[in-house]
Short mmCIF file of C-alpha atoms (C1' of nucleotides) in Angstrom, two decimals:
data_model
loop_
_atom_site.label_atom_id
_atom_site.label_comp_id
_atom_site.label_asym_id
_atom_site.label_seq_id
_atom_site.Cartn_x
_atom_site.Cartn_y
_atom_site.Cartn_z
CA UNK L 290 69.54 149.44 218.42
CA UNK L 291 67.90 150.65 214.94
CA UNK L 292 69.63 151.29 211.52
CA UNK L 293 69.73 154.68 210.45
CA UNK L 294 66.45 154.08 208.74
CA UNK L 295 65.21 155.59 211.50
CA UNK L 296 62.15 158.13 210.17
CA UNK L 297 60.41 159.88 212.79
CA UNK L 298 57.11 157.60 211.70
CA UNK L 299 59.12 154.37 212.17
CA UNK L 300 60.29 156.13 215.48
CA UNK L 301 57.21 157.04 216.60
CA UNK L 302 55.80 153.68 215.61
CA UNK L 303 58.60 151.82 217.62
CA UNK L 304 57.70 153.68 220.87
CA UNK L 305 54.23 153.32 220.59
CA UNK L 306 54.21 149.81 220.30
CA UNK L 307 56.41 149.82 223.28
CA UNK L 308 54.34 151.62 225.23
CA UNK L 309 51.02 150.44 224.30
CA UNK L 310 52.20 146.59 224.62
CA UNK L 311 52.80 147.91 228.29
CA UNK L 312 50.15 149.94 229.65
CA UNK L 313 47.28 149.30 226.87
CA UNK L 314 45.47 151.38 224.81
CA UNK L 315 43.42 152.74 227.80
CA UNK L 316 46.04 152.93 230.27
CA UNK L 317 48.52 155.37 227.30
CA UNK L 318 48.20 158.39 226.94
CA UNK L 319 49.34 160.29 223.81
CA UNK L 320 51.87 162.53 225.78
CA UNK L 321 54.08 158.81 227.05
CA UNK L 322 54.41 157.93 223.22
CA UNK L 323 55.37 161.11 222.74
CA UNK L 324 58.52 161.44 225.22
CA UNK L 325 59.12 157.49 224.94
CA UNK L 326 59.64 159.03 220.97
CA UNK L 327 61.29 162.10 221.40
CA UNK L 328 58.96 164.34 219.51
CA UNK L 329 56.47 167.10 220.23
CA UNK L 330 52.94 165.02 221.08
CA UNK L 331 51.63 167.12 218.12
CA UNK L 332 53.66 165.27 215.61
CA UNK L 333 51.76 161.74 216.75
CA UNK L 334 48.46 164.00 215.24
CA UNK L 335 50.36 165.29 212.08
CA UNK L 336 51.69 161.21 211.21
CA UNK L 337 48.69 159.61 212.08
CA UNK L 338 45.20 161.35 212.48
CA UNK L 339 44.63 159.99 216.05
CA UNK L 340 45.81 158.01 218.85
CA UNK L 341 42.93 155.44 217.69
CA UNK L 342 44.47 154.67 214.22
CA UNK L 343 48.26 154.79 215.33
CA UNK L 344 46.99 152.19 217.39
CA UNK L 345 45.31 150.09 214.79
CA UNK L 346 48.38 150.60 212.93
CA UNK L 347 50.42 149.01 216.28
CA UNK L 348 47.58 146.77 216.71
CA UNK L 349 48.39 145.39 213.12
CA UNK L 350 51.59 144.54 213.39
CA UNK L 351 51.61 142.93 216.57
CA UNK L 352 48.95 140.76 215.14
CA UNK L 353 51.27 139.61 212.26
CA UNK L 354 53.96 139.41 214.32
CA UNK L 355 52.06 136.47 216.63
CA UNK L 356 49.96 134.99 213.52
CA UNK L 357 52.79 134.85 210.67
CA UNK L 358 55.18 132.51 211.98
CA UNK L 359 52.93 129.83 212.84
CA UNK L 360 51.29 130.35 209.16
CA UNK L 361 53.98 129.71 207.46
CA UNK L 362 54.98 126.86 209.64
CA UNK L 363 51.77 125.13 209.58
CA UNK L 364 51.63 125.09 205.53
CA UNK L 365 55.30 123.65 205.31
CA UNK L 366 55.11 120.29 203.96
CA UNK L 367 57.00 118.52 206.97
CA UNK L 368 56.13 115.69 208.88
CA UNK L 369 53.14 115.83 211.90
CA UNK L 370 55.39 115.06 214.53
CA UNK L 371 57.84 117.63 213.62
CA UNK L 372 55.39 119.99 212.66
CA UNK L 373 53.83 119.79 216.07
CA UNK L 374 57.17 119.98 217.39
CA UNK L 375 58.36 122.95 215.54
CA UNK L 376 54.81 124.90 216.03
CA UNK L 377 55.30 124.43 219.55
CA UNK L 378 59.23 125.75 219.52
CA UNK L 379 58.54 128.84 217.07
CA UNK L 380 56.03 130.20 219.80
CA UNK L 381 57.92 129.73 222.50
CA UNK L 382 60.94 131.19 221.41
CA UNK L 383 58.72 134.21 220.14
CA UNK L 384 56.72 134.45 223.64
CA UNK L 385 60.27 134.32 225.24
CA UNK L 386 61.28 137.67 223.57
CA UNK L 387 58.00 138.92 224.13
CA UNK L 388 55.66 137.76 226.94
CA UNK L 389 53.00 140.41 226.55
CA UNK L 390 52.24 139.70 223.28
CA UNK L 391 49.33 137.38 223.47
CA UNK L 392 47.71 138.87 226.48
CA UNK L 393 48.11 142.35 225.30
CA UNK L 394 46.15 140.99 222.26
CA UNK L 395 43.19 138.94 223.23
CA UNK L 396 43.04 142.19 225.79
CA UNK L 397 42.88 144.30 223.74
CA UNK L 398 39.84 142.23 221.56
CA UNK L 399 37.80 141.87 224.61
CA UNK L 400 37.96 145.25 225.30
CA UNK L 401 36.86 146.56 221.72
CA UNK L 402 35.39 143.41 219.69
CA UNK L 403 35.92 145.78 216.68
CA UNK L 404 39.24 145.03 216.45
CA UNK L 405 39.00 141.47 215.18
CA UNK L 406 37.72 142.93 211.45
CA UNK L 407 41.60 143.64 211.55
CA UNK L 408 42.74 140.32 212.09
CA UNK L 409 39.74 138.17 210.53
CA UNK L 410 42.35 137.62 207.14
CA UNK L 411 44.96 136.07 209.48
CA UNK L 412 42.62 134.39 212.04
CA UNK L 413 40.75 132.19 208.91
CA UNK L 414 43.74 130.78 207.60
CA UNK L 415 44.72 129.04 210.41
CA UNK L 416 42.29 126.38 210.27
CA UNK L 417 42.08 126.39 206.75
CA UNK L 418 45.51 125.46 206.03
CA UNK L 419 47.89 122.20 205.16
CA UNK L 420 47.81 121.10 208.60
CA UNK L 421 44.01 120.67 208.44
CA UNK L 422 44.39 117.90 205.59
CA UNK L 423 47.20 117.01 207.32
CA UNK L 424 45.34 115.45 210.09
CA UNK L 425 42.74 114.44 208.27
CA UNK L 426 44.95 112.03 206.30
CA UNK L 427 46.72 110.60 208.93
CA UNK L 428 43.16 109.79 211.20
CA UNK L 429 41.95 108.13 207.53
CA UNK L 430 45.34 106.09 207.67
CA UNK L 431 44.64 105.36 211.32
CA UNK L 432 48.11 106.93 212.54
CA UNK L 433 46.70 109.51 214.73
CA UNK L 434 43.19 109.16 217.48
CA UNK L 435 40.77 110.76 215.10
CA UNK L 436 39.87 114.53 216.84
CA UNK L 437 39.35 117.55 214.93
CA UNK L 438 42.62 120.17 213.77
CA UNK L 439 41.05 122.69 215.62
CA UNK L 440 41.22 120.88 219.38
CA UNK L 441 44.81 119.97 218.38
CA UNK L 442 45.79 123.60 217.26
CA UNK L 443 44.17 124.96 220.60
CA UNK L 444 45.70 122.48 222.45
CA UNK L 445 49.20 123.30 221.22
CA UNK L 446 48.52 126.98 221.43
CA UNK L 447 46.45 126.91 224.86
CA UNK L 448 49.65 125.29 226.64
CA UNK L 449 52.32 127.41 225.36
CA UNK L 450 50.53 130.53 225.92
CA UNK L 451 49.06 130.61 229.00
CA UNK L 452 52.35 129.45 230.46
CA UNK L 453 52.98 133.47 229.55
CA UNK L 454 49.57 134.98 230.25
CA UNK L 455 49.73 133.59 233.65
CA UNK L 456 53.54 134.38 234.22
CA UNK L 457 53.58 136.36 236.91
CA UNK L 458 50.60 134.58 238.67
CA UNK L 459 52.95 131.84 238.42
CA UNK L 460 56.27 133.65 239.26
CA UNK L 461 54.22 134.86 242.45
CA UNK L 462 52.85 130.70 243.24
CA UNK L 463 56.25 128.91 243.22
CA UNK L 464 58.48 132.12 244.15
CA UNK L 465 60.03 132.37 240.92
CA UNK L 466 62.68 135.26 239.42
CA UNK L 467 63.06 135.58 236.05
CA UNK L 468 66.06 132.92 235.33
CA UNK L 469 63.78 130.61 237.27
CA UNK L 470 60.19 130.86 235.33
CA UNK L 471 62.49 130.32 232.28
CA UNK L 472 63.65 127.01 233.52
CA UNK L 473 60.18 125.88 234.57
CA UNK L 474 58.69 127.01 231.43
CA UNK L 475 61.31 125.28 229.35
CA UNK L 476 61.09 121.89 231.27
CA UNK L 477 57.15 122.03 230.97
CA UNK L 478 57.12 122.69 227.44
CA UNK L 479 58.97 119.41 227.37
CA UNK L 480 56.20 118.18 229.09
CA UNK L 481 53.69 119.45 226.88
CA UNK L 482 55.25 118.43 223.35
CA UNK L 483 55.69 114.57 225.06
CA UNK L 484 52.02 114.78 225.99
CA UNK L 485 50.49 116.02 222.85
CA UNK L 486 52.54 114.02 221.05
CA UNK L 487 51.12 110.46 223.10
CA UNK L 488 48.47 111.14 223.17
CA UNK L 489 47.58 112.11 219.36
CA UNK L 490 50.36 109.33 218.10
CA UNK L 491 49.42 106.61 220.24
CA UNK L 492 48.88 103.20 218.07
CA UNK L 493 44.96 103.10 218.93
CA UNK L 494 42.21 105.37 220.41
CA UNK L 495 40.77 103.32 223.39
CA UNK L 496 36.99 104.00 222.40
CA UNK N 97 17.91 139.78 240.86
CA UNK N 98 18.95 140.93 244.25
CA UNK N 99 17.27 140.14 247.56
CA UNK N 100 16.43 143.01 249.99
CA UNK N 101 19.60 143.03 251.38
CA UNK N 102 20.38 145.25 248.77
CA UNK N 103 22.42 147.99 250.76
CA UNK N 104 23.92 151.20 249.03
CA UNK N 105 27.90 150.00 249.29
CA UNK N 106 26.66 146.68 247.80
CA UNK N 107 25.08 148.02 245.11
CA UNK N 108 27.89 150.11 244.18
CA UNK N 109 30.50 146.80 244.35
CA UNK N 110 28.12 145.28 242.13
CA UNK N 111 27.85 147.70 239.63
CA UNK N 112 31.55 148.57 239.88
CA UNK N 113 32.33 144.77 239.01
CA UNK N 114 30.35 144.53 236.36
CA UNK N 115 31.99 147.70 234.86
CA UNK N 116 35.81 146.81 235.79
CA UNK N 117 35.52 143.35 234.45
CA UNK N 118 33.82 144.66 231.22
CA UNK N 119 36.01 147.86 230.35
CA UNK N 120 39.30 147.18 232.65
CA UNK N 121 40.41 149.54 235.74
CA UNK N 122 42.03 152.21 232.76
CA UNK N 123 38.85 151.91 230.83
CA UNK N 124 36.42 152.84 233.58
CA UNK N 125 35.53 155.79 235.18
CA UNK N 126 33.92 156.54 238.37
CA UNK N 127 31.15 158.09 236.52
CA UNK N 128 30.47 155.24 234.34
CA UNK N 129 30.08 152.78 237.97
CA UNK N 130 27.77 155.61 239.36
CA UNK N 131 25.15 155.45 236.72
CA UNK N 132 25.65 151.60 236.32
CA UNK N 133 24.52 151.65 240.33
CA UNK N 134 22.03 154.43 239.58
CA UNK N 135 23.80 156.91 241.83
CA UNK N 136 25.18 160.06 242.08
CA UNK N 137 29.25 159.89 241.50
CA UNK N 138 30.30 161.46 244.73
CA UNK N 139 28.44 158.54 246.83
CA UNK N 140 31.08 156.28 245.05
CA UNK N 141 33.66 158.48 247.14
CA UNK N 142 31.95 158.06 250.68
CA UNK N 143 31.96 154.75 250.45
CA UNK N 144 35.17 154.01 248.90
CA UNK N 145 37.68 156.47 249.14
CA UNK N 146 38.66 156.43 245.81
CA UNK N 147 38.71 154.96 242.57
CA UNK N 148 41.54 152.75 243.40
CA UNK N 149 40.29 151.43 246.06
CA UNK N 150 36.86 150.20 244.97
CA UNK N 151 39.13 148.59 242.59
CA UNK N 152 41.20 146.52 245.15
CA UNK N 153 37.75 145.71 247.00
CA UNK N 154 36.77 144.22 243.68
CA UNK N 155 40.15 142.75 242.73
CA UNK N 156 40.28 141.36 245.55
CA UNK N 157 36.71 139.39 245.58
CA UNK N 158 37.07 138.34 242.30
CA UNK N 159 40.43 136.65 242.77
CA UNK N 160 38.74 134.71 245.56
CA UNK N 161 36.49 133.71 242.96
CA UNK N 162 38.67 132.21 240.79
CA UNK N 163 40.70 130.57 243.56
CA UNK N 164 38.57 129.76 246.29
CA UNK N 165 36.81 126.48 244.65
CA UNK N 166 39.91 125.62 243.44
CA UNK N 167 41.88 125.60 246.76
CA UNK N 168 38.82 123.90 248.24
CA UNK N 169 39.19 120.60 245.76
CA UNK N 170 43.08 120.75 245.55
CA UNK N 171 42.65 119.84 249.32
CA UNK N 172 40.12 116.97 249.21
CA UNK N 173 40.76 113.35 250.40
CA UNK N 174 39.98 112.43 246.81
CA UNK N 175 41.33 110.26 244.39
CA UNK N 176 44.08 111.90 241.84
CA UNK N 177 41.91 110.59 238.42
CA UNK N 178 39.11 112.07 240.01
CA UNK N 179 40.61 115.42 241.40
CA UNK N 180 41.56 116.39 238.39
CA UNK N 181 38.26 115.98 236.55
CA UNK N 182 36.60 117.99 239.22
CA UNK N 183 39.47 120.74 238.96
CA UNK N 184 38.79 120.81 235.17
CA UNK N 185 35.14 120.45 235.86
CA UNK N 186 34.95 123.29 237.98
CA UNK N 187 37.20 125.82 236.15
CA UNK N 188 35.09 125.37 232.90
CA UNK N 189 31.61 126.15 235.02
CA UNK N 190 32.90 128.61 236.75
CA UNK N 191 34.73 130.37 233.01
CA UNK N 192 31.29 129.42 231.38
CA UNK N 193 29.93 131.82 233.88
CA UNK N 194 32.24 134.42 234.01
CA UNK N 195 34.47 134.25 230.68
CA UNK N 196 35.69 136.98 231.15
CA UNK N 197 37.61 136.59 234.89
CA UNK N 198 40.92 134.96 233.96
CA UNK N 199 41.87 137.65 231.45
CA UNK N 200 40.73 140.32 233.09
CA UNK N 201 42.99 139.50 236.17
CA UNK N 202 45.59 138.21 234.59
CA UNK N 203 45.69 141.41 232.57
CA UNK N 204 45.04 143.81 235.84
CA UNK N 205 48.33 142.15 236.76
CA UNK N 206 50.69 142.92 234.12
CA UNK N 207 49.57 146.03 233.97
CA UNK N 208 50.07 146.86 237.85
CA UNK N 209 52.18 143.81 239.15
CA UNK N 210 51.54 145.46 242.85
CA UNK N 211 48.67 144.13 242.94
CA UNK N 212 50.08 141.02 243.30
CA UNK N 213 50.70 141.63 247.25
CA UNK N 214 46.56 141.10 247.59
CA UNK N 215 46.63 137.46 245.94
CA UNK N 216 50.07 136.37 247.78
CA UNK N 217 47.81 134.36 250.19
CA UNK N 218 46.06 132.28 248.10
CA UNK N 219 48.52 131.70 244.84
CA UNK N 220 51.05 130.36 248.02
CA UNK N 221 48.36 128.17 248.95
CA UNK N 222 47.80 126.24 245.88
CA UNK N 223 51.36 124.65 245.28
CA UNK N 224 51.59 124.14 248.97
CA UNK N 225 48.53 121.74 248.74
CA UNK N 226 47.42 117.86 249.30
CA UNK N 227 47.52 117.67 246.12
CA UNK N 228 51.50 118.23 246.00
CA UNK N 229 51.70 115.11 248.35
CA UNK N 230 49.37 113.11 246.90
CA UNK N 231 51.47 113.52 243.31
CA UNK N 232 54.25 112.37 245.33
CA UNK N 233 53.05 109.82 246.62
CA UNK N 234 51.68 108.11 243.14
CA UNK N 235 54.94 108.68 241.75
CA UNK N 236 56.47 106.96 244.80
CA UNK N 237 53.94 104.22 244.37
CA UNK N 238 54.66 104.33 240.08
CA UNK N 239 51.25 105.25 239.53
CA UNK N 240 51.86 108.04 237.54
CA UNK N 241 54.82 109.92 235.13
CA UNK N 242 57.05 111.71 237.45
CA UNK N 243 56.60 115.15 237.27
CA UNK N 244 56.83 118.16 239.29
CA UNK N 245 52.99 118.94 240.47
CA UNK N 246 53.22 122.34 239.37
CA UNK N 247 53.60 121.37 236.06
CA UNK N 248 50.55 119.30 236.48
CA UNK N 249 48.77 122.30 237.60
CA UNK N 250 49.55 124.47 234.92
CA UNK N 251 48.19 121.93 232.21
CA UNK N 252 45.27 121.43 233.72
CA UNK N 253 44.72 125.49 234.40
CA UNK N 254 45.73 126.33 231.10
CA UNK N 255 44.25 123.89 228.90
CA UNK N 256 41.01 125.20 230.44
CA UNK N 257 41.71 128.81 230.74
CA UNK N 258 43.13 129.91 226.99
CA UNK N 259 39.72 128.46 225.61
CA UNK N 260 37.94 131.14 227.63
CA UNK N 261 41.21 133.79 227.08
CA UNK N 262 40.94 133.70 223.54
CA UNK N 263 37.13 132.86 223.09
CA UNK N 264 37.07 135.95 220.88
CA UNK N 265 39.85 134.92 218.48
CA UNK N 266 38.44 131.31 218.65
CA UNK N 267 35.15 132.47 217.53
CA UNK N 268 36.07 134.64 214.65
CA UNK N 269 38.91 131.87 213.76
CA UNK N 270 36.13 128.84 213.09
CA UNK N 271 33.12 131.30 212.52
CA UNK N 272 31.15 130.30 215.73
CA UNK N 273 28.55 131.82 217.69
CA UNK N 274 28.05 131.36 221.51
CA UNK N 275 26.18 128.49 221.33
CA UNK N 276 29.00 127.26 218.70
CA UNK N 277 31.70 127.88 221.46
CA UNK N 278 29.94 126.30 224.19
CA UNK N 279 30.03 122.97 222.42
CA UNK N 280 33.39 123.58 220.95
CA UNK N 281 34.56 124.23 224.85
CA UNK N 282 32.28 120.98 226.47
CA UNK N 283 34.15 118.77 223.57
CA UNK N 284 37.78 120.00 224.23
CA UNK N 285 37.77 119.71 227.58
CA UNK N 286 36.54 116.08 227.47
CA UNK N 287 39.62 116.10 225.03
CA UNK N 288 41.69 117.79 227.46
CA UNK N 289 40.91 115.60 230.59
CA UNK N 290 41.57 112.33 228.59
CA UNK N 291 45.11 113.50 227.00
CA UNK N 292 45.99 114.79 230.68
CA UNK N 293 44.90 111.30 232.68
CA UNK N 294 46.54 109.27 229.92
CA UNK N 295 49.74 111.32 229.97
CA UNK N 296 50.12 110.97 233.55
CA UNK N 297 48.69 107.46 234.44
CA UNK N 298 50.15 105.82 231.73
CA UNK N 299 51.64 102.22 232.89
CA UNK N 300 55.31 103.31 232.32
CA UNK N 301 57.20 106.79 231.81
CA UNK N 302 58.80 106.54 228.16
CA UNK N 303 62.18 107.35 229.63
"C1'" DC H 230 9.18 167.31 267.63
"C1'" DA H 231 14.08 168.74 268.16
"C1'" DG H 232 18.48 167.29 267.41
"C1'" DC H 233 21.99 164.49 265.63
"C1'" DG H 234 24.42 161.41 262.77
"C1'" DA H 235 24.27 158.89 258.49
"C1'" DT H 236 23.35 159.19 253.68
"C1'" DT H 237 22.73 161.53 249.31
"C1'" DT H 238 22.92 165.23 246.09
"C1'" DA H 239 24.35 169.21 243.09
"C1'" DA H 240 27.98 172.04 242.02
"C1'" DT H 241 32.55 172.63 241.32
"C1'" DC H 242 37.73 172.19 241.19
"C1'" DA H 243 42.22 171.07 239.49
"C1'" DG H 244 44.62 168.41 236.59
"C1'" DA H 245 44.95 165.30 232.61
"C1'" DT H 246 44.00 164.24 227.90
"C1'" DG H 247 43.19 164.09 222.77
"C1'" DA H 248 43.33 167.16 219.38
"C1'" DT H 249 44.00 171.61 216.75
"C1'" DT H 250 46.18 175.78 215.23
"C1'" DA H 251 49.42 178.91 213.62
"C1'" DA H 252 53.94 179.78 213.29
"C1'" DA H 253 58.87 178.28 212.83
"C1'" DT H 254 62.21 175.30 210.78
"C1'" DT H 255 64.01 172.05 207.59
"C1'" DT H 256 64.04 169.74 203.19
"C1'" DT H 257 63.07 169.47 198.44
"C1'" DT H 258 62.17 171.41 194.03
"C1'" DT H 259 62.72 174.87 190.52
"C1'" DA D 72 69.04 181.21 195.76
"C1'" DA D 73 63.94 181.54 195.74
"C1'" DA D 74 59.74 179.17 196.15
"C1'" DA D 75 57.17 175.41 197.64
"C1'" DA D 76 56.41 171.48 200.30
"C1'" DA D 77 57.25 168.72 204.26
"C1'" DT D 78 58.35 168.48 209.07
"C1'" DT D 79 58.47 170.14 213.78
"C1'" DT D 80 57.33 173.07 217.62
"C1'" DA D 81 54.92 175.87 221.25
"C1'" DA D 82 50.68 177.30 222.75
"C1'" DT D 83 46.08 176.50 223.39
"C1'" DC D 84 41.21 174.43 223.36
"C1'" DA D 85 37.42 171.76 224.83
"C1'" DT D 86 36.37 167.93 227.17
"C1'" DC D 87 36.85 164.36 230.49
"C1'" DT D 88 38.06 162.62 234.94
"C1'" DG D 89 38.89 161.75 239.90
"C1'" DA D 90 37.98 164.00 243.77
"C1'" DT D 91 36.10 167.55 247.12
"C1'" DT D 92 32.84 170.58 249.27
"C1'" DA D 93 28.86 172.38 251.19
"C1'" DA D 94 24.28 171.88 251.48
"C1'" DA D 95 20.03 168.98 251.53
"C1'" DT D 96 17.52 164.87 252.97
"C1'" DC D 97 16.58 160.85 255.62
"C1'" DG D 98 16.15 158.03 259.79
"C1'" DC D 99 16.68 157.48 264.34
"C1'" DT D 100 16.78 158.68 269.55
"C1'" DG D 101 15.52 161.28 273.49
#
DNA sequence: CAGCGATTTAATCAGATGATTAAATTTTTT
DNA sequence: AAAAAATTTAATCATCTGATTAAATCGCTG
């Protein structure tokens, strides 16, 4: 599964994001990364001082891996609609390879506040960002209802995520397996992209 | 902040919420619930037999928390515009109160799916509703988009419940405080309601 | 008040956990 | 190859944690 770049940091790093992404920071101890790692629990001391900052380190990168993405697509000079569209795609696909992800993370920052000082770089570009002008230009040109970026970023975010906080809430309510919450989050994301879309695009805000 | 009724076992629940849904089941320890009640540890033991099940007791009353006004309007000889204002309505009072309760379970259950088996009950309950009918029915009658109701659902859960998932990140992202949020939160879910009700009661599906 | 059951406490146990240490082994440098 | 540095291991420590036990206290009934 990995290149033969495999150090025994990298190593331990890979099982530790494995294993915290499942059980938590609280909920791991240092002794599962360890045999998820192959290595003496010792050697998680001698590469990183503590359990705490191998998981800052984990914590780090997971961050990236949710924020980056979306960063780059919201700054690309493409069109709303597609922009919406592909925003809306790039998480989904990213969610679909990794469900935990986002609850893991805004977990993980309710538990220990503290954590965000990590993330504040990432977190303030989002609304600072292309997109933001973006939207302001086309409510000035009257092409979209006039609303703020951040309702339409949360809105974009709020209904592709949850679908995977809440998965196996939902997996449980309609009696799902695994192909099946798949299908039904694929159809509604459909859903969700149409209504966004109509309801940001539509020719004139009723007032 | 209590009345009289104020027995020993109730005491203990209450601290014992208050701790769970602040530092999560891994986070806690008996000993941390104990002084929160002002009580010696091994009381926690008579009462509950251990740590794990205090936990379900709780579990289980705060899933009832989040579903029980819910289930209550799904069912109500009410009109569909107005049902699902109320739903959203409700959700937001009840997350303005408690903004903490969808992540927290939602987390619990990734972490220990088993726990699942306590909530069966009501998560059946809420697709199996009037208000599955009554979608029906409008779509029948070409009121509103056809669409699955559980897709409905989900929309108007999540749209609602990521705001109060990822209040921290929101915070941070736009550099609010509380009182920030709270009007952030009113003004996106009057956002929220109208891009739902337009979406679905719109004259003609786009096809 | 004596006796009995319910409630509460202090003390303690056994196991888990994060971390350290000192020694062994491997790799790199000279 | 010898010396030095980096890596890995086994053993161990101190503390924390969930749970138990045995004794003390309270409240009630006869």
């Amino acid at each position: 599964m990995k290149c033969l770049t495999d150090t025994t940091e990298e190593r331990i790093k890979e099982a530790a994001k494995t294993v915290f992404l499942e059980k938590g920071f609280d909920g791991t101890t240092t002794r599962d990364i360890a045999s998820a790692a192959g290595i003496n629990s010792a050697l998680m001391n001698y590469y990183f001082r503590s359990k705490e900052k191998l998981f800052q380190s984990i914590f780090n990168d997971v961050c990236t891996l949710l924020f980056k993405g979306m960063l780059e697509l919201i700054n690309q000079p493409i069109s709303l609609r597609d922009k919406i569209s592909k925003l809306m795609d790039h998480q989904f696909q990213m969610m679909m390879q990794n469900p935990n992800l986002t609850i893991f993370i805004m977990n993980e920052l309710r538990l220990n506040p503290e954590r965000l000082y990590g993330t504040i770089g990432m977190a303030k570009q989002v609304p600072e960002s292309i997109f933001h002008q973006q939207i302001e230009d086309a409510i000035a040109q009257g092409i979209i209802t006039p609303i703020d970026s951040h309702h339409i970023l949360t809105m974009i975010i709020a209904n592709i995520q949850f679908l995977f906080v809440s998965k196996p809430m939902t997996m449980l309510a309609q009696g799902l397996d695994e192909a099946g919450f798949n299908a039904f989050a694929t159809r509604h994301m459909e859903y969700v992209k149409d209504m966004i879309c109509e309801y940001l695009f539509k020719p004139e805000p009723v007032t």
